[in-house]
PDB file of C-alpha atoms in Angstrom:
ATOM      1  CA  UNK A   1       1.144  -7.627 -12.353  1.00 39.00           C
ATOM      2  CA  UNK A   2      -1.211 -10.561 -11.882  1.00 42.00           C
ATOM      3  CA  UNK A   3      -0.738 -13.859 -13.640  1.00 40.00           C
ATOM      4  CA  UNK A   4      -2.594 -17.144 -13.674  1.00 38.00           C
ATOM      5  CA  UNK A   5      -1.479 -20.610 -14.645  1.00 39.00           C
ATOM      6  CA  UNK A   6      -3.101 -24.021 -14.968  1.00 39.00           C
ATOM      7  CA  UNK A   7      -2.104 -24.675 -11.346  1.00 59.00           C
ATOM      8  CA  UNK A   8      -4.504 -21.892 -10.317  1.00 90.00           C
ATOM      9  CA  UNK A   9      -1.719 -19.828  -8.806  1.00 95.00           C
ATOM     10  CA  UNK A  10      -1.748 -16.042  -9.133  1.00 95.00           C
ATOM     11  CA  UNK A  11       1.086 -13.678  -8.318  1.00 96.00           C
ATOM     12  CA  UNK A  12      -0.367 -10.692  -6.467  1.00 95.00           C
ATOM     13  CA  UNK A  13       2.691  -8.785  -5.261  1.00 95.00           C
ATOM     14  CA  UNK A  14       6.477  -8.964  -5.144  1.00 95.00           C
ATOM     15  CA  UNK A  15       9.281  -7.254  -3.256  1.00 95.00           C
ATOM     16  CA  UNK A  16      12.791  -8.230  -4.316  1.00 95.00           C
ATOM     17  CA  UNK A  17      16.193  -6.861  -3.421  1.00 93.00           C
ATOM     18  CA  UNK A  18      17.681  -5.492  -6.655  1.00 91.00           C
ATOM     19  CA  UNK A  19      21.101  -6.875  -5.637  1.00 92.00           C
ATOM     20  CA  UNK A  20      19.670 -10.285  -4.714  1.00 93.00           C
ATOM     21  CA  UNK A  21      21.398 -10.137  -1.336  1.00 94.00           C
ATOM     22  CA  UNK A  22      18.273 -10.371   0.820  1.00 95.00           C
ATOM     23  CA  UNK A  23      15.163 -12.532   0.823  1.00 96.00           C
ATOM     24  CA  UNK A  24      12.562 -11.921  -1.858  1.00 97.00           C
ATOM     25  CA  UNK A  25       8.939 -11.638  -0.749  1.00 98.00           C
ATOM     26  CA  UNK A  26       5.866 -12.767  -2.649  1.00 98.00           C
ATOM     27  CA  UNK A  27       2.119 -12.692  -2.156  1.00 97.00           C
ATOM     28  CA  UNK A  28       0.215 -15.411  -4.016  1.00 97.00           C
ATOM     29  CA  UNK A  29      -3.442 -16.339  -4.411  1.00 97.00           C
ATOM     30  CA  UNK A  30      -4.120 -20.075  -4.612  1.00 96.00           C
ATOM     31  CA  UNK A  31      -7.375 -21.499  -5.984  1.00 94.00           C
ATOM     32  CA  UNK A  32      -8.772 -17.954  -6.142  1.00 93.00           C
ATOM     33  CA  UNK A  33      -9.321 -17.847  -2.375  1.00 92.00           C
ATOM     34  CA  UNK A  34      -6.199 -18.619  -0.292  1.00 95.00           C
ATOM     35  CA  UNK A  35      -3.449 -16.005   0.135  1.00 97.00           C
ATOM     36  CA  UNK A  36       0.044 -17.368   0.706  1.00 98.00           C
ATOM     37  CA  UNK A  37       3.056 -15.257   1.715  1.00 98.00           C
ATOM     38  CA  UNK A  38       6.288 -16.799   0.459  1.00 98.00           C
ATOM     39  CA  UNK A  39       9.877 -15.721   1.050  1.00 98.00           C
ATOM     40  CA  UNK A  40      12.763 -16.962  -1.096  1.00 98.00           C
ATOM     41  CA  UNK A  41      16.423 -17.113  -0.157  1.00 97.00           C
ATOM     42  CA  UNK A  42      18.796 -14.961  -2.255  1.00 96.00           C
ATOM     43  CA  UNK A  43      20.392 -16.783  -5.157  1.00 95.00           C
ATOM     44  CA  UNK A  44      17.675 -19.421  -5.435  1.00 96.00           C
ATOM     45  CA  UNK A  45      15.943 -17.920  -8.477  1.00 95.00           C
ATOM     46  CA  UNK A  46      17.533 -16.314 -11.564  1.00 93.00           C
ATOM     47  CA  UNK A  47      17.984 -12.637 -10.795  1.00 91.00           C
ATOM     48  CA  UNK A  48      16.251 -11.378 -13.948  1.00 90.00           C
ATOM     49  CA  UNK A  49      13.210 -13.657 -13.709  1.00 92.00           C
ATOM     50  CA  UNK A  50      12.091 -13.072 -10.121  1.00 93.00           C
ATOM     51  CA  UNK A  51       9.265 -10.640 -10.911  1.00 93.00           C
ATOM     52  CA  UNK A  52       7.964 -11.863 -14.282  1.00 93.00           C
ATOM     53  CA  UNK A  53       4.967 -13.944 -13.219  1.00 94.00           C
ATOM     54  CA  UNK A  54       4.754 -16.554 -16.032  1.00 93.00           C
ATOM     55  CA  UNK A  55       8.458 -17.455 -15.761  1.00 94.00           C
ATOM     56  CA  UNK A  56       8.580 -17.157 -11.969  1.00 95.00           C
ATOM     57  CA  UNK A  57       5.624 -19.450 -11.330  1.00 95.00           C
ATOM     58  CA  UNK A  58       7.018 -22.090 -13.669  1.00 94.00           C
ATOM     59  CA  UNK A  59      10.271 -22.154 -11.654  1.00 95.00           C
ATOM     60  CA  UNK A  60       8.637 -22.543  -8.237  1.00 96.00           C
ATOM     61  CA  UNK A  61       8.403 -25.898  -6.470  1.00 96.00           C
ATOM     62  CA  UNK A  62       4.892 -27.350  -5.963  1.00 95.00           C
ATOM     63  CA  UNK A  63       2.994 -25.548  -3.245  1.00 96.00           C
ATOM     64  CA  UNK A  64       2.488 -27.804  -0.196  1.00 95.00           C
ATOM     65  CA  UNK A  65      -1.109 -28.865   0.434  1.00 93.00           C
ATOM     66  CA  UNK A  66      -2.921 -27.976   3.623  1.00 92.00           C
ATOM     67  CA  UNK A  67      -3.875 -24.928   5.629  1.00 94.00           C
ATOM     68  CA  UNK A  68      -0.851 -22.607   5.692  1.00 97.00           C
ATOM     69  CA  UNK A  69      -0.272 -18.928   4.950  1.00 98.00           C
ATOM     70  CA  UNK A  70       3.507 -18.429   5.260  1.00 98.00           C
ATOM     71  CA  UNK A  71       6.158 -20.435   3.444  1.00 98.00           C
ATOM     72  CA  UNK A  72       9.864 -20.254   2.697  1.00 98.00           C
ATOM     73  CA  UNK A  73      11.763 -21.506  -0.339  1.00 98.00           C
ATOM     74  CA  UNK A  74      15.428 -22.509  -0.167  1.00 98.00           C
ATOM     75  CA  UNK A  75      17.858 -24.298  -2.448  1.00 96.00           C
ATOM     76  CA  UNK A  76      17.994 -28.072  -1.931  1.00 96.00           C
ATOM     77  CA  UNK A  77      21.633 -28.776  -0.942  1.00 93.00           C
ATOM     78  CA  UNK A  78      21.627 -32.061  -2.889  1.00 94.00           C
ATOM     79  CA  UNK A  79      19.852 -31.127  -6.122  1.00 94.00           C
ATOM     80  CA  UNK A  80      20.289 -27.339  -6.144  1.00 93.00           C
ATOM     81  CA  UNK A  81      16.587 -27.005  -6.987  1.00 95.00           C
ATOM     82  CA  UNK A  82      14.166 -24.675  -5.159  1.00 97.00           C
ATOM     83  CA  UNK A  83      12.189 -26.450  -2.408  1.00 97.00           C
ATOM     84  CA  UNK A  84       9.815 -25.395   0.340  1.00 98.00           C
ATOM     85  CA  UNK A  85      11.928 -25.640   3.478  1.00 97.00           C
ATOM     86  CA  UNK A  86       9.045 -24.661   5.751  1.00 96.00           C
ATOM     87  CA  UNK A  87       5.398 -23.648   5.743  1.00 97.00           C
ATOM     88  CA  UNK A  88       3.287 -22.583   8.698  1.00 98.00           C
ATOM     89  CA  UNK A  89      -0.186 -21.364   9.525  1.00 98.00           C
ATOM     90  CA  UNK A  90       0.757 -18.118  11.260  1.00 98.00           C
ATOM     91  CA  UNK A  91      -1.376 -15.684  13.212  1.00 97.00           C
ATOM     92  CA  UNK A  92      -0.725 -12.740  10.909  1.00 98.00           C
ATOM     93  CA  UNK A  93      -1.126  -9.169  12.214  1.00 98.00           C
ATOM     94  CA  UNK A  94      -4.067  -7.037  11.197  1.00 98.00           C
ATOM     95  CA  UNK A  95      -5.233  -3.456  11.688  1.00 98.00           C
ATOM     96  CA  UNK A  96      -6.861  -3.226  15.112  1.00 98.00           C
ATOM     97  CA  UNK A  97      -8.644   0.130  14.867  1.00 98.00           C
ATOM     98  CA  UNK A  98     -11.806  -1.013  13.078  1.00 98.00           C
ATOM     99  CA  UNK A  99     -13.872   2.132  13.445  1.00 98.00           C
ATOM    100  CA  UNK A 100     -15.965   2.153  10.238  1.00 98.00           C
ATOM    101  CA  UNK A 101     -19.129   0.057   9.934  1.00 98.00           C
ATOM    102  CA  UNK A 102     -18.239  -1.348   6.476  1.00 98.00           C
ATOM    103  CA  UNK A 103     -15.883  -4.296   5.978  1.00 98.00           C
ATOM    104  CA  UNK A 104     -15.133  -5.722   2.506  1.00 98.00           C
ATOM    105  CA  UNK A 105     -13.227  -8.914   1.719  1.00 98.00           C
ATOM    106  CA  UNK A 106     -10.401  -8.293  -0.754  1.00 97.00           C
ATOM    107  CA  UNK A 107     -11.699 -11.100  -2.984  1.00 97.00           C
ATOM    108  CA  UNK A 108     -14.893  -9.106  -3.602  1.00 97.00           C
ATOM    109  CA  UNK A 109     -12.977  -6.249  -5.205  1.00 97.00           C
ATOM    110  CA  UNK A 110     -12.570  -6.132  -8.972  1.00 97.00           C
ATOM    111  CA  UNK A 111      -9.276  -4.463  -9.835  1.00 95.00           C
ATOM    112  CA  UNK A 112      -9.416  -1.903 -12.634  1.00 96.00           C
ATOM    113  CA  UNK A 113      -6.023  -0.212 -12.468  1.00 95.00           C
ATOM    114  CA  UNK A 114      -2.934  -0.056 -10.277  1.00 92.00           C
ATOM    115  CA  UNK A 115      -2.254   3.503  -9.158  1.00 91.00           C
ATOM    116  CA  UNK A 116       0.782   2.786  -6.990  1.00 84.00           C
ATOM    117  CA  UNK A 117       2.433  -0.268  -5.487  1.00 81.00           C
ATOM    118  CA  UNK A 118      -0.281  -0.798  -2.857  1.00 88.00           C
ATOM    119  CA  UNK A 119      -3.064   1.422  -4.198  1.00 95.00           C
ATOM    120  CA  UNK A 120      -5.545   0.112  -6.754  1.00 96.00           C
ATOM    121  CA  UNK A 121      -8.608   1.501  -8.475  1.00 97.00           C
ATOM    122  CA  UNK A 122     -11.360  -1.070  -7.957  1.00 98.00           C
ATOM    123  CA  UNK A 123     -15.061  -1.701  -8.434  1.00 98.00           C
ATOM    124  CA  UNK A 124     -17.459  -3.156  -5.863  1.00 98.00           C
ATOM    125  CA  UNK A 125     -21.265  -3.551  -5.804  1.00 97.00           C
ATOM    126  CA  UNK A 126     -21.530  -1.247  -2.777  1.00 97.00           C
ATOM    127  CA  UNK A 127     -20.324   1.722  -4.814  1.00 98.00           C
ATOM    128  CA  UNK A 128     -21.783   3.218  -7.974  1.00 96.00           C
ATOM    129  CA  UNK A 129     -18.395   4.365  -9.256  1.00 96.00           C
ATOM    130  CA  UNK A 130     -14.765   3.183  -9.032  1.00 97.00           C
ATOM    131  CA  UNK A 131     -13.070   3.657  -5.662  1.00 98.00           C
ATOM    132  CA  UNK A 132      -9.518   3.283  -4.384  1.00 98.00           C
ATOM    133  CA  UNK A 133      -8.277   0.517  -2.143  1.00 98.00           C
ATOM    134  CA  UNK A 134      -5.069   0.896  -0.159  1.00 98.00           C
ATOM    135  CA  UNK A 135      -3.744  -2.127   1.682  1.00 97.00           C
ATOM    136  CA  UNK A 136      -0.719  -3.828   3.189  1.00 97.00           C
ATOM    137  CA  UNK A 137       0.665  -6.262   0.632  1.00 97.00           C
ATOM    138  CA  UNK A 138       2.841  -7.906   3.280  1.00 98.00           C
ATOM    139  CA  UNK A 139       2.172  -8.424   7.008  1.00 97.00           C
ATOM    140  CA  UNK A 140       5.137  -6.306   8.167  1.00 97.00           C
ATOM    141  CA  UNK A 141       3.527  -3.245   6.555  1.00 97.00           C
ATOM    142  CA  UNK A 142       0.481  -3.344   8.856  1.00 97.00           C
ATOM    143  CA  UNK A 143       1.723  -0.699  11.372  1.00 96.00           C
ATOM    144  CA  UNK A 144       1.828   1.964   8.635  1.00 94.00           C
ATOM    145  CA  UNK A 145      -1.755   1.212   7.646  1.00 97.00           C
ATOM    146  CA  UNK A 146      -2.823   1.118  11.281  1.00 97.00           C
ATOM    147  CA  UNK A 147      -1.545   4.690  11.627  1.00 95.00           C
ATOM    148  CA  UNK A 148      -3.243   5.887   8.442  1.00 97.00           C
ATOM    149  CA  UNK A 149      -6.535   4.191   9.318  1.00 98.00           C
ATOM    150  CA  UNK A 150      -6.523   6.008  12.652  1.00 98.00           C
ATOM    151  CA  UNK A 151      -5.797   9.356  10.993  1.00 98.00           C
ATOM    152  CA  UNK A 152      -8.819   8.903   8.736  1.00 98.00           C
ATOM    153  CA  UNK A 153     -10.902   8.408  11.874  1.00 98.00           C
ATOM    154  CA  UNK A 154      -9.547  11.681  13.286  1.00 98.00           C
ATOM    155  CA  UNK A 155     -10.419  13.646  10.134  1.00 98.00           C
ATOM    156  CA  UNK A 156     -13.700  11.899   9.302  1.00 98.00           C
ATOM    157  CA  UNK A 157     -16.306  14.459   8.213  1.00 96.00           C
ATOM    158  CA  UNK A 158     -13.859  17.374   8.307  1.00 97.00           C
ATOM    159  CA  UNK A 159     -13.468  17.793   4.516  1.00 95.00           C
ATOM    160  CA  UNK A 160      -9.695  17.333   4.673  1.00 98.00           C
ATOM    161  CA  UNK A 161      -9.043  14.045   2.876  1.00 97.00           C
ATOM    162  CA  UNK A 162     -10.879  11.553   0.662  1.00 97.00           C
ATOM    163  CA  UNK A 163     -13.941   9.909   2.188  1.00 97.00           C
ATOM    164  CA  UNK A 164     -13.100   6.751   4.098  1.00 98.00           C
ATOM    165  CA  UNK A 165     -15.521   4.103   2.817  1.00 98.00           C
ATOM    166  CA  UNK A 166     -14.632   0.969   4.770  1.00 98.00           C
ATOM    167  CA  UNK A 167     -12.054  -1.569   5.881  1.00 98.00           C
ATOM    168  CA  UNK A 168     -10.552  -4.266   3.633  1.00 98.00           C
ATOM    169  CA  UNK A 169     -10.134  -7.754   5.049  1.00 98.00           C
ATOM    170  CA  UNK A 170      -8.129 -10.861   4.155  1.00 98.00           C
ATOM    171  CA  UNK A 171      -8.977 -14.152   5.882  1.00 96.00           C
ATOM    172  CA  UNK A 172     -10.779 -12.192   8.605  1.00 96.00           C
ATOM    173  CA  UNK A 173      -8.004  -9.730   9.448  1.00 98.00           C
ATOM    174  CA  UNK A 174      -8.127  -6.081   8.354  1.00 98.00           C
ATOM    175  CA  UNK A 175      -5.283  -5.217   5.957  1.00 98.00           C
ATOM    176  CA  UNK A 176      -6.320  -1.838   4.514  1.00 98.00           C
ATOM    177  CA  UNK A 177      -9.185   0.406   3.530  1.00 98.00           C
ATOM    178  CA  UNK A 178     -11.381   1.676   0.723  1.00 98.00           C
ATOM    179  CA  UNK A 179     -11.534   5.396   0.044  1.00 98.00           C
ATOM    180  CA  UNK A 180     -13.082   7.846  -2.357  1.00 97.00           C
ATOM    181  CA  UNK A 181     -11.305   8.138  -5.698  1.00 96.00           C
ATOM    182  CA  UNK A 182     -10.386  11.792  -6.274  1.00 92.00           C
ATOM    183  CA  UNK A 183     -10.472  11.381 -10.048  1.00 88.00           C
ATOM    184  CA  UNK A 184      -9.902  14.197 -12.535  1.00 89.00           C
ATOM    185  CA  UNK A 185      -7.679  15.883  -9.957  1.00 93.00           C
ATOM    186  CA  UNK A 186      -4.299  17.478 -10.506  1.00 95.00           C
ATOM    187  CA  UNK A 187      -1.258  17.962  -8.331  1.00 95.00           C
ATOM    188  CA  UNK A 188      -1.164  21.297  -6.528  1.00 97.00           C
ATOM    189  CA  UNK A 189       0.929  24.116  -7.972  1.00 96.00           C
ATOM    190  CA  UNK A 190       2.391  27.303  -6.449  1.00 96.00           C
ATOM    191  CA  UNK A 191      -0.723  29.209  -7.532  1.00 96.00           C
ATOM    192  CA  UNK A 192      -2.774  26.937  -5.238  1.00 97.00           C
ATOM    193  CA  UNK A 193      -0.859  28.033  -2.146  1.00 97.00           C
ATOM    194  CA  UNK A 194      -3.786  29.730  -0.396  1.00 97.00           C
ATOM    195  CA  UNK A 195      -6.119  26.760  -0.882  1.00 97.00           C
ATOM    196  CA  UNK A 196      -3.414  24.332   0.259  1.00 98.00           C
ATOM    197  CA  UNK A 197      -2.728  26.456   3.321  1.00 98.00           C
ATOM    198  CA  UNK A 198      -6.421  26.345   4.108  1.00 97.00           C
ATOM    199  CA  UNK A 199      -6.691  22.545   4.141  1.00 98.00           C
ATOM    200  CA  UNK A 200      -3.410  22.184   6.051  1.00 98.00           C
ATOM    201  CA  UNK A 201      -4.685  24.665   8.665  1.00 98.00           C
ATOM    202  CA  UNK A 202      -7.809  22.511   9.041  1.00 98.00           C
ATOM    203  CA  UNK A 203      -5.616  19.512   9.751  1.00 98.00           C
ATOM    204  CA  UNK A 204      -3.473  21.461  12.203  1.00 98.00           C
ATOM    205  CA  UNK A 205      -6.561  22.777  13.996  1.00 97.00           C
ATOM    206  CA  UNK A 206      -7.272  19.155  14.947  1.00 98.00           C
ATOM    207  CA  UNK A 207      -3.777  18.871  16.412  1.00 97.00           C
ATOM    208  CA  UNK A 208      -2.513  16.644  13.583  1.00 98.00           C
ATOM    209  CA  UNK A 209       0.808  16.957  11.772  1.00 98.00           C
ATOM    210  CA  UNK A 210       0.739  15.479   8.255  1.00 98.00           C
ATOM    211  CA  UNK A 211       4.441  14.619   8.135  1.00 96.00           C
ATOM    212  CA  UNK A 212       4.835  14.589   4.333  1.00 96.00           C
ATOM    213  CA  UNK A 213       3.566  17.766   2.689  1.00 96.00           C
ATOM    214  CA  UNK A 214       5.112  17.239  -0.732  1.00 95.00           C
ATOM    215  CA  UNK A 215       3.004  18.773  -3.497  1.00 96.00           C
ATOM    216  CA  UNK A 216       1.770  15.392  -4.748  1.00 95.00           C
ATOM    217  CA  UNK A 217      -0.154  14.946  -1.502  1.00 96.00           C
ATOM    218  CA  UNK A 218      -2.315  17.984  -2.298  1.00 97.00           C
ATOM    219  CA  UNK A 219      -4.885  17.175  -4.994  1.00 97.00           C
ATOM    220  CA  UNK A 220      -6.895  19.924  -6.663  1.00 97.00           C
ATOM    221  CA  UNK A 221     -10.334  19.265  -8.156  1.00 93.00           C
ATOM    222  CA  UNK A 222     -12.858  21.974  -8.983  1.00 89.00           C
ATOM    223  CA  UNK A 223     -10.700  24.515  -7.098  1.00 87.00           C
ATOM    224  CA  UNK A 224     -10.966  22.419  -3.915  1.00 94.00           C
ATOM    225  CA  UNK A 225      -7.838  20.917  -2.343  1.00 97.00           C
ATOM    226  CA  UNK A 226      -7.819  17.475  -0.749  1.00 97.00           C
ATOM    227  CA  UNK A 227      -4.949  16.069   1.335  1.00 97.00           C
ATOM    228  CA  UNK A 228      -3.903  12.440   0.848  1.00 96.00           C
ATOM    229  CA  UNK A 229      -1.329   9.935   2.129  1.00 95.00           C
ATOM    230  CA  UNK A 230      -1.466  10.000   5.922  1.00 96.00           C
ATOM    231  CA  UNK A 231       1.027   7.195   6.649  1.00 94.00           C
ATOM    232  CA  UNK A 232       3.271   9.524   8.660  1.00 95.00           C
ATOM    233  CA  UNK A 233       0.556  11.695  10.215  1.00 97.00           C
ATOM    234  CA  UNK A 234       0.490  11.937  13.991  1.00 96.00           C
ATOM    235  CA  UNK A 235      -1.065  13.907  16.795  1.00 97.00           C
ATOM    236  CA  UNK A 236       0.993  16.902  17.849  1.00 94.00           C
ATOM    237  CA  UNK A 237       0.423  19.418  20.615  1.00 89.00           C
ATOM    238  CA  UNK A 238       3.598  21.315  19.753  1.00 92.00           C
ATOM    239  CA  UNK A 239       2.586  24.600  18.149  1.00 94.00           C
ATOM    240  CA  UNK A 240       6.064  25.215  16.737  1.00 96.00           C
ATOM    241  CA  UNK A 241       6.077  21.785  15.086  1.00 96.00           C
ATOM    242  CA  UNK A 242       2.809  22.516  13.281  1.00 97.00           C
ATOM    243  CA  UNK A 243       3.882  26.042  12.344  1.00 97.00           C
ATOM    244  CA  UNK A 244       7.135  24.698  10.921  1.00 97.00           C
ATOM    245  CA  UNK A 245       5.224  22.319   8.669  1.00 97.00           C
ATOM    246  CA  UNK A 246       2.958  25.189   7.596  1.00 97.00           C
ATOM    247  CA  UNK A 247       5.968  27.376   6.706  1.00 97.00           C
ATOM    248  CA  UNK A 248       7.446  24.597   4.544  1.00 97.00           C
ATOM    249  CA  UNK A 249       4.350  24.382   2.373  1.00 97.00           C
ATOM    250  CA  UNK A 250       5.246  27.207  -0.022  1.00 96.00           C
ATOM    251  CA  UNK A 251       8.628  25.605  -0.752  1.00 96.00           C
ATOM    252  CA  UNK A 252       7.023  22.184  -1.207  1.00 95.00           C
ATOM    253  CA  UNK A 253       4.625  23.467  -3.855  1.00 96.00           C
ATOM    254  CA  UNK A 254       7.544  24.983  -5.779  1.00 93.00           C
ATOM    255  CA  UNK A 255       9.700  21.849  -5.630  1.00 87.00           C
ATOM    256  CA  UNK A 256      10.477  20.829  -9.258  1.00 82.00           C
ATOM    257  CA  UNK A 257      11.379  17.242  -8.333  1.00 73.00           C
ATOM    258  CA  UNK A 258       9.004  14.287  -8.545  1.00 64.00           C
ATOM    259  CA  UNK A 259       9.568  13.394  -4.896  1.00 61.00           C
ATOM    260  CA  UNK A 260       6.366  11.844  -3.652  1.00 56.00           C
ATOM    261  CA  UNK A 261       4.920  11.438  -7.161  1.00 53.00           C
ATOM    262  CA  UNK A 262       3.677   8.202  -8.665  1.00 46.00           C
ATOM    263  CA  UNK A 263       6.898   7.724 -10.596  1.00 35.00           C
ATOM    264  CA  UNK A 264       7.900   4.591 -12.455  1.00 29.00           C
ATOM    265  CA  UNK A 265       6.076   1.355 -11.568  1.00 29.00           C
ATOM    266  CA  UNK A 266       9.423  -0.479 -11.560  1.00 25.00           C
ATOM    267  CA  UNK A 267      10.487   0.917  -8.201  1.00 25.00           C
ATOM    268  CA  UNK A 268       8.121   0.576  -5.264  1.00 32.00           C
ATOM    269  CA  UNK A 269       6.587   3.488  -3.408  1.00 35.00           C
ATOM    270  CA  UNK A 270       8.425   2.344  -0.294  1.00 35.00           C
ATOM    271  CA  UNK A 271       7.180   3.053   3.197  1.00 38.00           C
ATOM    272  CA  UNK A 272       9.242   4.837   5.861  1.00 38.00           C
ATOM    273  CA  UNK A 273      12.174   2.665   6.902  1.00 38.00           C
ATOM    274  CA  UNK A 274      11.821   0.297   3.955  1.00 39.00           C
ATOM    275  CA  UNK A 275      14.669  -0.153   1.498  1.00 36.00           C
ATOM    276  CA  UNK A 276      13.844   0.640  -2.159  1.00 34.00           C
ATOM    277  CA  UNK A 277      12.946  -2.599  -3.887  1.00 40.00           C
ATOM    278  CA  UNK A 278      12.071  -3.765  -7.323  1.00 45.00           C
ATOM    279  CA  UNK A 279       8.472  -4.723  -7.726  1.00 45.00           C
ATOM    280  CA  UNK A 280       6.603  -6.876 -10.143  1.00 46.00           C
TER     281      UNK A 280
END
């Protein structure tokens, strides 16, 4: 959800602990150009209003002026009101493997639709049709996107995954990437086993293990199968490891659960090692 108020503050992303026992995390856009990452101590904001942008923004203390990108909100011990207890201009991490020639600032992208928590359908003048952008909403997520960016370099031109169209930047650092939108595609079914085996064999022939071969990561369009979601992919020289993944494919395509699917937008598509969080 994105909201805007008269203070020119937009809420871009939220991650909150459903039990309000850990810090909440927010990504804001100020004056349509400055991204601020703000954490909030548990118990500072009303539990039910932490992700509803219009109410949330009205409850926040004034944002400090100046050049900063990380801030923290605590409860003032005297008044009990939320206050900024610190703000710093931090050297935030970015994706280091910048292998594609195209770089696009996130502010140049026009969002059309949110597909998942950190995947959006967007428009940009470089492309004649909508594309997908996938990016780290918070700095601690960068390692997962570093790994996926590198996997796209490994499979570039091999016809395995969506076309990698460029890197996405924020304040000069790379935070994600733009890729082809496999629109009008469907999730693979048991009847697509042979085609799915074919694309997985292509990946394995490059010495790459996908790491998450649930059926929702196999998209079928015009009888062609495309693999997606390479966050857990890694190089593997172990033949048995690759063969084991290959043998699991038939079971994965028959799995009746929605594991790996888009699911409800209320619960985030959390990355490996991340606790499930509510999202705004």
